[in-house]
Short mmCIF file of C-alpha atoms in Angstrom, two decimals:
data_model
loop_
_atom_site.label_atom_id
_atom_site.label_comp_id
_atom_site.label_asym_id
_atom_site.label_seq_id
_atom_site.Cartn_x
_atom_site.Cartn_y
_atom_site.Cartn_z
CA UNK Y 1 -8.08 -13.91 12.99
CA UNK Y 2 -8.92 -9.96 12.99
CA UNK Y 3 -9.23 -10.04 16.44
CA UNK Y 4 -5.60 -11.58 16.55
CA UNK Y 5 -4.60 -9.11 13.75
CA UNK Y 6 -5.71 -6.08 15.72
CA UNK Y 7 -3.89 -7.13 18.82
CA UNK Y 8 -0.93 -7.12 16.71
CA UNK Y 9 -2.05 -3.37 15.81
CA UNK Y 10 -3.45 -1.14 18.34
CA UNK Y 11 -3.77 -1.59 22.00
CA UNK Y 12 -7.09 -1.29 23.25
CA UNK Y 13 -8.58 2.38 23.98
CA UNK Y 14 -5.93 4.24 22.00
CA UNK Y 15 -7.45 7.69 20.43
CA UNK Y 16 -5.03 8.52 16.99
CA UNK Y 17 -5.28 8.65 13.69
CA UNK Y 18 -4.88 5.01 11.49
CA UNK Y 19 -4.21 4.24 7.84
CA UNK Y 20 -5.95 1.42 5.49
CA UNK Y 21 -3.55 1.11 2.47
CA UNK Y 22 -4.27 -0.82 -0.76
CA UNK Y 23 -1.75 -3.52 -1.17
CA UNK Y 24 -1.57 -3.92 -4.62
CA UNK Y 25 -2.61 -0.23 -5.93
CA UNK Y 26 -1.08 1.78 -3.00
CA UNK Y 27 -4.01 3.82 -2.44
CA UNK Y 28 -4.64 4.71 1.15
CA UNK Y 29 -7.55 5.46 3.52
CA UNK Y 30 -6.54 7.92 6.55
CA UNK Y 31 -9.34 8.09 9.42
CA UNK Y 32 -9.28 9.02 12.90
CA UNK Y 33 -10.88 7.55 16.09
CA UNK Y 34 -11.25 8.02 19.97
CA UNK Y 35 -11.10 4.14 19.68
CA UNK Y 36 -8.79 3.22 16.54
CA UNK Y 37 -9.16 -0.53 17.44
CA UNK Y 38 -13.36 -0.67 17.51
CA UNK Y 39 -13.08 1.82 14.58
CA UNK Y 40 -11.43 -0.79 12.27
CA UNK Y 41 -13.14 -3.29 13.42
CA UNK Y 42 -16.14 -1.45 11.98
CA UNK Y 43 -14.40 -0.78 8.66
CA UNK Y 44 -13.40 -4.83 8.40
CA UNK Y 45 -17.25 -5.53 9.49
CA UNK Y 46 -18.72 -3.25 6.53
CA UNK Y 47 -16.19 -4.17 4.16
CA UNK Y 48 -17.76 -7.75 4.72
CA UNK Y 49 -21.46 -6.48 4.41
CA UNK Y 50 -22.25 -6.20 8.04
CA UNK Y 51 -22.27 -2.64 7.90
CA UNK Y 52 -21.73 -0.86 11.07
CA UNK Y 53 -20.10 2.57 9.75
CA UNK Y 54 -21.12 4.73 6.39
CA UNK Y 55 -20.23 2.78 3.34
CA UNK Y 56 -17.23 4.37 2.14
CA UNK Y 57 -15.13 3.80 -0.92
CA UNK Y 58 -12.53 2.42 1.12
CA UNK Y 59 -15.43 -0.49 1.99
CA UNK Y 60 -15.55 -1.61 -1.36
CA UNK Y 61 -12.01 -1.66 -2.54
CA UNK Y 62 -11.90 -3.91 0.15
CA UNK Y 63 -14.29 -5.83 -0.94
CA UNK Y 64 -13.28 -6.33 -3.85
CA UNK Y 65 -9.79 -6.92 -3.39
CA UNK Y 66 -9.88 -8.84 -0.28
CA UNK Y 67 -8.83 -8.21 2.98
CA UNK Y 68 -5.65 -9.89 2.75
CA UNK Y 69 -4.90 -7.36 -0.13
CA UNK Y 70 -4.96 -4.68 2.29
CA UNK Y 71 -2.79 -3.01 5.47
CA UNK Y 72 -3.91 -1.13 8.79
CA UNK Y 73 -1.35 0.67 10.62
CA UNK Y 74 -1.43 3.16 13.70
CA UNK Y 75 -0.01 6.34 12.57
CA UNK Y 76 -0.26 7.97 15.55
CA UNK Y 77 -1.81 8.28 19.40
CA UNK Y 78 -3.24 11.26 19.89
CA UNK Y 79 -5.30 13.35 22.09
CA UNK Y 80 -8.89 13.88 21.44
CA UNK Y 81 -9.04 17.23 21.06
CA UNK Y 82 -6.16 16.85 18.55
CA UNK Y 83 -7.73 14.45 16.28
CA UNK Y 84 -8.94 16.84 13.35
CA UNK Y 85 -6.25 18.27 13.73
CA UNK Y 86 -3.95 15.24 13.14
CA UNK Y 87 -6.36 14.00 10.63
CA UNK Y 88 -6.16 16.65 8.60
CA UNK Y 89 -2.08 16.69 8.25
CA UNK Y 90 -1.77 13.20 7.71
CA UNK Y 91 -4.68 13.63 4.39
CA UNK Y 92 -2.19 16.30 3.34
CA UNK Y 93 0.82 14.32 3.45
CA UNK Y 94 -0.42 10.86 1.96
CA UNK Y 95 -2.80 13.02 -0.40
CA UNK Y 96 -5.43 10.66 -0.15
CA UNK Y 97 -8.14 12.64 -0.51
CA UNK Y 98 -6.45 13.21 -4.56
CA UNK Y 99 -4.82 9.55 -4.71
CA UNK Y 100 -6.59 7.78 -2.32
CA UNK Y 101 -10.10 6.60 -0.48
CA UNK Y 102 -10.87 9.94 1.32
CA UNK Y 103 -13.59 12.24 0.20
CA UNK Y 104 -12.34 15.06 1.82
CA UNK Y 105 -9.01 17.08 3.46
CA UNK Y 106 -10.33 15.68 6.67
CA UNK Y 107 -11.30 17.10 10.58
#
């Protein structure tokens, strides 16, 4: 099923920036990838205890909630030498580094 899910998602090999938002709470997680598919594949795996990635807050929200509770999205492809970049903007405008599951501005 994720594997259908993130077909759905992201092609394969596409470097951007993707958002995790909270279903029911609205709180968002914005991260950024060479590989945005493998990347949240890693963030499902460790939200389901088979850490592959730093725990993060946005791990165990999910968690707790449940995956179904929860929403990935490609925000945008990007180069890689634009990522931090990218990263950073999109933390700025979502704010979710104040409202959300990031622990910093980003990049």
């Amino acid at each position: 099923q994720t594997t259908a899910m993130l077909n759905r998602i992201v092609p394969k090999d596409v470097s951007g920036i993707y958002k995790i938002t909270n279903l029911l709470d609205k709180k968002c997680y914005i991260g950024r990838s060479v590989n945005v598919r493998q990347r949240l594949t890693q963030h499902i795996k460790s939200s389901i205890g088979l850490g592959t990635i730093a725990d993060q807050r946005v791990h165990h929200a999910m968690r707790d909630e449940g995956l179904n509770n929860f929403m990935f999205e490609l925000l945008e492809e990007c180069d890689k030498d634009k990522l931090a970049e990218r990263e950073k903007y999109y933390i700025k405008v979502f704010q979710s580094n104040i409202w959300g599951y990031n622990m910093s501005g980003g990049g």
